[in-house]
PDB file of C-alpha atoms in Angstrom:
ATOM      1  CA  ASN A 244      39.323 -13.277 -29.006  1.00 39.00           C
ATOM      2  CA  ALA A 245      36.923 -10.759 -27.417  1.00 42.00           C
ATOM      3  CA  HIS A 246      33.908 -12.336 -29.134  1.00 44.00           C
ATOM      4  CA  GLU A 247      34.609 -15.647 -27.391  1.00 52.00           C
ATOM      5  CA  GLU A 248      35.264 -14.121 -23.991  1.00 56.00           C
ATOM      6  CA  GLY A 249      32.188 -12.018 -23.330  1.00 61.00           C
ATOM      7  CA  LEU A 250      29.437  -9.763 -24.557  1.00 66.00           C
ATOM      8  CA  THR A 251      30.290  -7.825 -27.710  1.00 76.00           C
ATOM      9  CA  GLY A 252      29.424  -4.170 -28.182  1.00 79.00           C
ATOM     10  CA  GLU A 253      26.985  -5.076 -30.948  1.00 84.00           C
ATOM     11  CA  ALA A 254      25.197  -7.646 -28.776  1.00 82.00           C
ATOM     12  CA  SER A 255      25.058  -5.151 -25.927  1.00 83.00           C
ATOM     13  CA  LEU A 256      23.430  -2.477 -28.108  1.00 88.00           C
ATOM     14  CA  GLU A 257      20.964  -4.988 -29.532  1.00 90.00           C
ATOM     15  CA  GLU A 258      20.004  -5.988 -25.980  1.00 88.00           C
ATOM     16  CA  PHE A 259      19.499  -2.346 -24.947  1.00 87.00           C
ATOM     17  CA  VAL A 260      17.164  -1.896 -27.919  1.00 91.00           C
ATOM     18  CA  ARG A 261      15.215  -5.079 -27.075  1.00 92.00           C
ATOM     19  CA  GLN A 262      14.719  -3.850 -23.508  1.00 90.00           C
ATOM     20  CA  HIS A 263      13.524  -0.440 -24.733  1.00 90.00           C
ATOM     21  CA  CYS A 264      11.067  -2.198 -27.037  1.00 92.00           C
ATOM     22  CA  ILE A 265       9.766  -4.463 -24.276  1.00 92.00           C
ATOM     23  CA  LEU A 266       9.132  -1.336 -22.210  1.00 89.00           C
ATOM     24  CA  ALA A 267       7.445   0.320 -25.193  1.00 89.00           C
ATOM     25  CA  ILE A 268       5.053  -2.570 -25.910  1.00 89.00           C
ATOM     26  CA  SER A 269       4.227  -3.150 -22.242  1.00 85.00           C
ATOM     27  CA  GLY A 270       2.534   0.244 -21.894  1.00 79.00           C
ATOM     28  CA  SER A 271       2.387   1.939 -18.516  1.00 68.00           C
ATOM     29  CA  THR A 272       3.500  -1.087 -16.496  1.00 71.00           C
ATOM     30  CA  GLN A 273       7.105  -2.145 -16.188  1.00 79.00           C
ATOM     31  CA  GLU A 274       6.272  -5.563 -14.758  1.00 85.00           C
ATOM     32  CA  LEU A 275       6.847  -7.359 -18.073  1.00 88.00           C
ATOM     33  CA  TRP A 276      10.251  -5.691 -18.435  1.00 87.00           C
ATOM     34  CA  TRP A 277      11.222  -6.742 -14.894  1.00 85.00           C
ATOM     35  CA  HIS A 278      10.215 -10.345 -15.625  1.00 89.00           C
ATOM     36  CA  TYR A 279      12.281 -10.235 -18.806  1.00 89.00           C
ATOM     37  CA  VAL A 280      15.374  -8.818 -17.077  1.00 86.00           C
ATOM     38  CA  GLU A 281      15.122 -11.455 -14.355  1.00 86.00           C
ATOM     39  CA  ALA A 282      14.755 -14.223 -16.949  1.00 87.00           C
ATOM     40  CA  LEU A 283      17.650 -12.786 -18.950  1.00 86.00           C
ATOM     41  CA  ALA A 284      19.901 -12.895 -15.880  1.00 82.00           C
ATOM     42  CA  VAL A 285      19.023 -16.556 -15.303  1.00 82.00           C
ATOM     43  CA  ASP A 286      18.854 -17.809 -18.897  1.00 78.00           C
ATOM     44  CA  CYS A 287      21.686 -15.841 -20.495  1.00 80.00           C
ATOM     45  CA  GLN A 288      25.240 -15.222 -19.376  1.00 69.00           C
ATOM     46  CA  LEU A 289      27.736 -12.513 -20.227  1.00 61.00           C
ATOM     47  CA  PHE A 290      30.676 -14.885 -19.778  1.00 57.00           C
ATOM     48  CA  PRO A 291      29.332 -18.429 -20.265  1.00 53.00           C
ATOM     49  CA  GLN A 292      31.079 -21.246 -18.445  1.00 56.00           C
ATOM     50  CA  PRO A 293      31.484 -23.743 -20.012  1.00 54.00           C
ATOM     51  CA  LYS A 294      31.588 -22.467 -23.599  1.00 54.00           C
ATOM     52  CA  THR A 295      28.354 -24.348 -24.368  1.00 50.00           C
ATOM     53  CA  ALA A 296      26.252 -22.246 -21.936  1.00 50.00           C
ATOM     54  CA  ALA A 297      23.810 -19.738 -23.411  1.00 59.00           C
ATOM     55  CA  ARG A 298      25.179 -16.284 -24.127  1.00 65.00           C
ATOM     56  CA  VAL A 299      23.273 -12.990 -24.312  1.00 72.00           C
ATOM     57  CA  GLY A 300      22.069 -12.631 -27.890  1.00 80.00           C
ATOM     58  CA  ASP A 301      19.057 -13.162 -30.149  1.00 84.00           C
ATOM     59  CA  SER A 302      18.347 -16.819 -29.347  1.00 85.00           C
ATOM     60  CA  CYS A 303      18.909 -16.471 -25.623  1.00 87.00           C
ATOM     61  CA  SER A 304      16.835 -13.290 -25.563  1.00 90.00           C
ATOM     62  CA  ARG A 305      13.946 -15.125 -27.243  1.00 91.00           C
ATOM     63  CA  LYS A 306      14.172 -17.829 -24.571  1.00 91.00           C
ATOM     64  CA  ALA A 307      14.130 -15.166 -21.820  1.00 91.00           C
ATOM     65  CA  MET A 308      11.119 -13.462 -23.449  1.00 92.00           C
ATOM     66  CA  LEU A 309       9.212 -16.762 -23.391  1.00 93.00           C
ATOM     67  CA  THR A 310      10.215 -17.337 -19.772  1.00 92.00           C
ATOM     68  CA  ALA A 311       9.035 -13.814 -18.917  1.00 91.00           C
ATOM     69  CA  GLY A 312       5.635 -14.521 -20.431  1.00 91.00           C
ATOM     70  CA  LEU A 313       5.800 -12.671 -23.753  1.00 91.00           C
ATOM     71  CA  SER A 314       3.542 -14.186 -26.384  1.00 92.00           C
ATOM     72  CA  PRO A 315       4.887 -14.961 -29.873  1.00 92.00           C
ATOM     73  CA  LYS A 316       2.889 -11.951 -31.095  1.00 94.00           C
ATOM     74  CA  SER A 317       4.566  -9.711 -28.469  1.00 92.00           C
ATOM     75  CA  MET A 318       7.970 -11.114 -29.397  1.00 93.00           C
ATOM     76  CA  GLU A 319       7.292 -10.216 -33.033  1.00 94.00           C
ATOM     77  CA  ALA A 320       6.276  -6.705 -31.910  1.00 94.00           C
ATOM     78  CA  VAL A 321       9.608  -6.409 -30.044  1.00 93.00           C
ATOM     79  CA  GLU A 322      11.499  -7.404 -33.207  1.00 93.00           C
ATOM     80  CA  GLN A 323       9.542  -4.922 -35.340  1.00 94.00           C
ATOM     81  CA  CYS A 324      10.095  -2.199 -32.736  1.00 93.00           C
ATOM     82  CA  ALA A 325      13.840  -2.938 -32.701  1.00 93.00           C
ATOM     83  CA  GLU A 326      14.009  -2.568 -36.479  1.00 93.00           C
ATOM     84  CA  ALA A 327      11.936   0.622 -36.592  1.00 94.00           C
ATOM     85  CA  GLU A 328      12.908   2.390 -33.360  1.00 91.00           C
ATOM     86  CA  GLY A 329      16.320   0.932 -32.464  1.00 90.00           C
ATOM     87  CA  PRO A 330      18.466   3.803 -33.784  1.00 90.00           C
ATOM     88  CA  SER A 331      16.181   6.344 -32.101  1.00 89.00           C
ATOM     89  CA  PHE A 332      16.408   4.543 -28.734  1.00 85.00           C
ATOM     90  CA  LEU A 333      20.206   4.347 -28.985  1.00 85.00           C
ATOM     91  CA  GLU A 334      20.443   8.040 -29.887  1.00 84.00           C
ATOM     92  CA  ASP A 335      18.268   8.934 -26.891  1.00 80.00           C
ATOM     93  CA  ASP A 336      20.486   6.821 -24.631  1.00 74.00           C
ATOM     94  CA  ARG A 337      23.620   8.465 -26.012  1.00 73.00           C
ATOM     95  CA  GLU A 338      22.184  11.932 -25.387  1.00 72.00           C
ATOM     96  CA  ALA A 339      21.078  10.996 -21.860  1.00 67.00           C
ATOM     97  CA  MET A 340      24.607  10.498 -20.544  1.00 59.00           C
ATOM     98  CA  ALA A 341      25.444  11.764 -17.090  1.00 57.00           C
ATOM     99  CA  TRP A 342      25.571  15.530 -16.763  1.00 59.00           C
ATOM    100  CA  GLY A 343      29.131  16.723 -16.489  1.00 60.00           C
ATOM    101  CA  GLY A 344      31.019  13.655 -17.608  1.00 60.00           C
ATOM    102  CA  ALA A 345      31.115   9.907 -18.018  1.00 56.00           C
ATOM    103  CA  GLU A 346      32.314   9.384 -14.434  1.00 58.00           C
ATOM    104  CA  GLN A 347      29.132  10.881 -12.969  1.00 62.00           C
ATOM    105  CA  VAL A 348      25.980   8.929 -12.313  1.00 63.00           C
ATOM    106  CA  ALA A 349      22.845  10.205 -14.038  1.00 67.00           C
ATOM    107  CA  VAL A 350      19.746   9.866 -11.873  1.00 73.00           C
ATOM    108  CA  ARG A 351      16.247  10.743 -13.010  1.00 72.00           C
ATOM    109  CA  ILE A 352      13.322  10.615 -10.609  1.00 75.00           C
ATOM    110  CA  ASN A 353       9.866  10.888 -12.200  1.00 71.00           C
ATOM    111  CA  ASP A 354      11.432  12.467 -15.305  1.00 68.00           C
ATOM    112  CA  TRP A 355      13.279  15.087 -13.259  1.00 74.00           C
ATOM    113  CA  ARG A 356      17.046  15.339 -13.132  1.00 75.00           C
ATOM    114  CA  TYR A 357      18.449  14.660  -9.661  1.00 76.00           C
ATOM    115  CA  SER A 358      21.699  16.490  -9.034  1.00 74.00           C
ATOM    116  CA  GLY A 359      22.272  15.994  -5.314  1.00 72.00           C
ATOM    117  CA  ALA A 360      24.696  13.766  -3.472  1.00 73.00           C
ATOM    118  CA  ILE A 361      24.845  10.197  -4.769  1.00 73.00           C
ATOM    119  CA  GLU A 362      24.346   8.516  -1.423  1.00 77.00           C
ATOM    120  CA  ALA A 363      21.444   6.411  -0.187  1.00 77.00           C
ATOM    121  CA  THR A 364      19.782   8.838   2.249  1.00 79.00           C
ATOM    122  CA  ALA A 365      19.855  11.799  -0.128  1.00 81.00           C
ATOM    123  CA  LEU A 366      18.502   9.709  -3.018  1.00 80.00           C
ATOM    124  CA  LEU A 367      15.743   8.247  -0.853  1.00 80.00           C
ATOM    125  CA  ARG A 368      14.794  11.714   0.391  1.00 82.00           C
ATOM    126  CA  ALA A 369      14.571  12.989  -3.208  1.00 83.00           C
ATOM    127  CA  LEU A 370      12.552   9.949  -4.240  1.00 81.00           C
ATOM    128  CA  CYS A 371      10.166  10.391  -1.308  1.00 82.00           C
ATOM    129  CA  GLN A 372       9.699  14.077  -2.135  1.00 81.00           C
ATOM    130  CA  SER A 373       8.453  13.058  -5.571  1.00 80.00           C
ATOM    131  CA  LEU A 374       5.702  10.818  -4.168  1.00 78.00           C
ATOM    132  CA  GLN A 375       2.242  12.170  -3.371  1.00 77.00           C
ATOM    133  CA  PRO A 376       0.795  11.322  -0.938  1.00 80.00           C
ATOM    134  CA  LEU A 377       3.877  10.709   1.133  1.00 77.00           C
ATOM    135  CA  PRO A 378       4.117   6.992   2.037  1.00 78.00           C
ATOM    136  CA  GLU A 379       4.648   6.048   5.676  1.00 79.00           C
ATOM    137  CA  ALA A 380       8.066   4.600   4.774  1.00 77.00           C
ATOM    138  CA  CYS A 381       9.206   8.100   3.760  1.00 80.00           C
ATOM    139  CA  VAL A 382       8.214   9.934   6.939  1.00 78.00           C
ATOM    140  CA  GLY A 383      11.561   9.264   8.622  1.00 76.00           C
ATOM    141  CA  PHE A 384      13.443  11.102   5.891  1.00 70.00           C
ATOM    142  CA  PHE A 385      11.734  14.402   6.726  1.00 70.00           C
ATOM    143  CA  ARG A 386      12.064  14.663  10.497  1.00 62.00           C
ATOM    144  CA  LYS A 387      13.527  17.967  11.541  1.00 55.00           C
ATOM    145  CA  GLU A 388      16.569  17.188  13.625  1.00 54.00           C
ATOM    146  CA  VAL A 389      18.910  19.879  14.850  1.00 49.00           C
ATOM    147  CA  PRO A 390      22.511  18.816  14.403  1.00 55.00           C
ATOM    148  CA  LYS A 391      24.465  18.540  17.632  1.00 58.00           C
ATOM    149  CA  GLU A 392      27.031  21.067  16.446  1.00 59.00           C
ATOM    150  CA  ALA A 393      24.408  23.711  15.635  1.00 58.00           C
ATOM    151  CA  GLY A 394      24.572  26.883  17.703  1.00 65.00           C
ATOM    152  CA  LEU A 395      27.072  27.997  20.326  1.00 64.00           C
ATOM    153  CA  PRO A 396      27.990  25.868  23.320  1.00 71.00           C
ATOM    154  CA  ALA A 397      26.717  27.271  26.611  1.00 72.00           C
ATOM    155  CA  TRP A 398      30.238  28.124  27.845  1.00 72.00           C
ATOM    156  CA  ALA A 399      30.937  30.166  24.667  1.00 70.00           C
ATOM    157  CA  LEU A 400      27.628  32.030  24.974  1.00 70.00           C
ATOM    158  CA  LEU A 401      28.309  32.872  28.640  1.00 71.00           C
ATOM    159  CA  SER A 402      31.844  33.975  27.790  1.00 73.00           C
ATOM    160  CA  LEU A 403      30.551  36.316  25.064  1.00 73.00           C
ATOM    161  CA  CYS A 404      27.942  37.782  27.447  1.00 71.00           C
ATOM    162  CA  PHE A 405      30.598  38.381  30.078  1.00 68.00           C
ATOM    163  CA  LEU A 406      32.914  39.963  27.469  1.00 72.00           C
ATOM    164  CA  PHE A 407      30.166  42.341  26.252  1.00 69.00           C
ATOM    165  CA  LEU A 408      29.342  43.197  29.860  1.00 71.00           C
ATOM    166  CA  LEU A 409      32.988  44.138  30.524  1.00 73.00           C
ATOM    167  CA  LEU A 410      33.238  46.113  27.269  1.00 70.00           C
ATOM    168  CA  GLY A 411      30.020  47.940  28.070  1.00 70.00           C
ATOM    169  CA  ARG A 412      31.369  49.061  31.472  1.00 66.00           C
ATOM    170  CA  ALA A 413      34.669  50.154  29.973  1.00 61.00           C
ATOM    171  CA  LEU A 414      32.928  52.541  27.558  1.00 59.00           C
TER     172      LEU A 414
END
């Protein structure tokens, strides 16, 4: 039975909504959300072993919220948010799928769509470009280096010069 083996689709969607609501009530800081996600990873399991271990769901989520430092009042605000805003959050998530297909990774940096190569250096360069002032850690991503294969090798340049010299004399 799929319900006994792992996280159900319903539980997954409910968890997405709870996380959206934690972000919404925490204001401009994401620290509370990070604490919650860390607590969730420790306190709740997708595939509990043994069967008596806590599974991601309402009760385990409440435990993780307490561990993360949410007050009972904040936990009530998360529940109210989930009831009122849950469908809207899920619709937004559905609409924010990767551009071009489900196999692509959607990356947003400071609310801008990133559409470059999905590899570490390119992503870090794009992230650094979005930061003002540029942190010292980002300086290395913007050094102008000429690739070794750029330009003509000296032997090819000399050969072309010699060829043009010969052609010029023949005319």
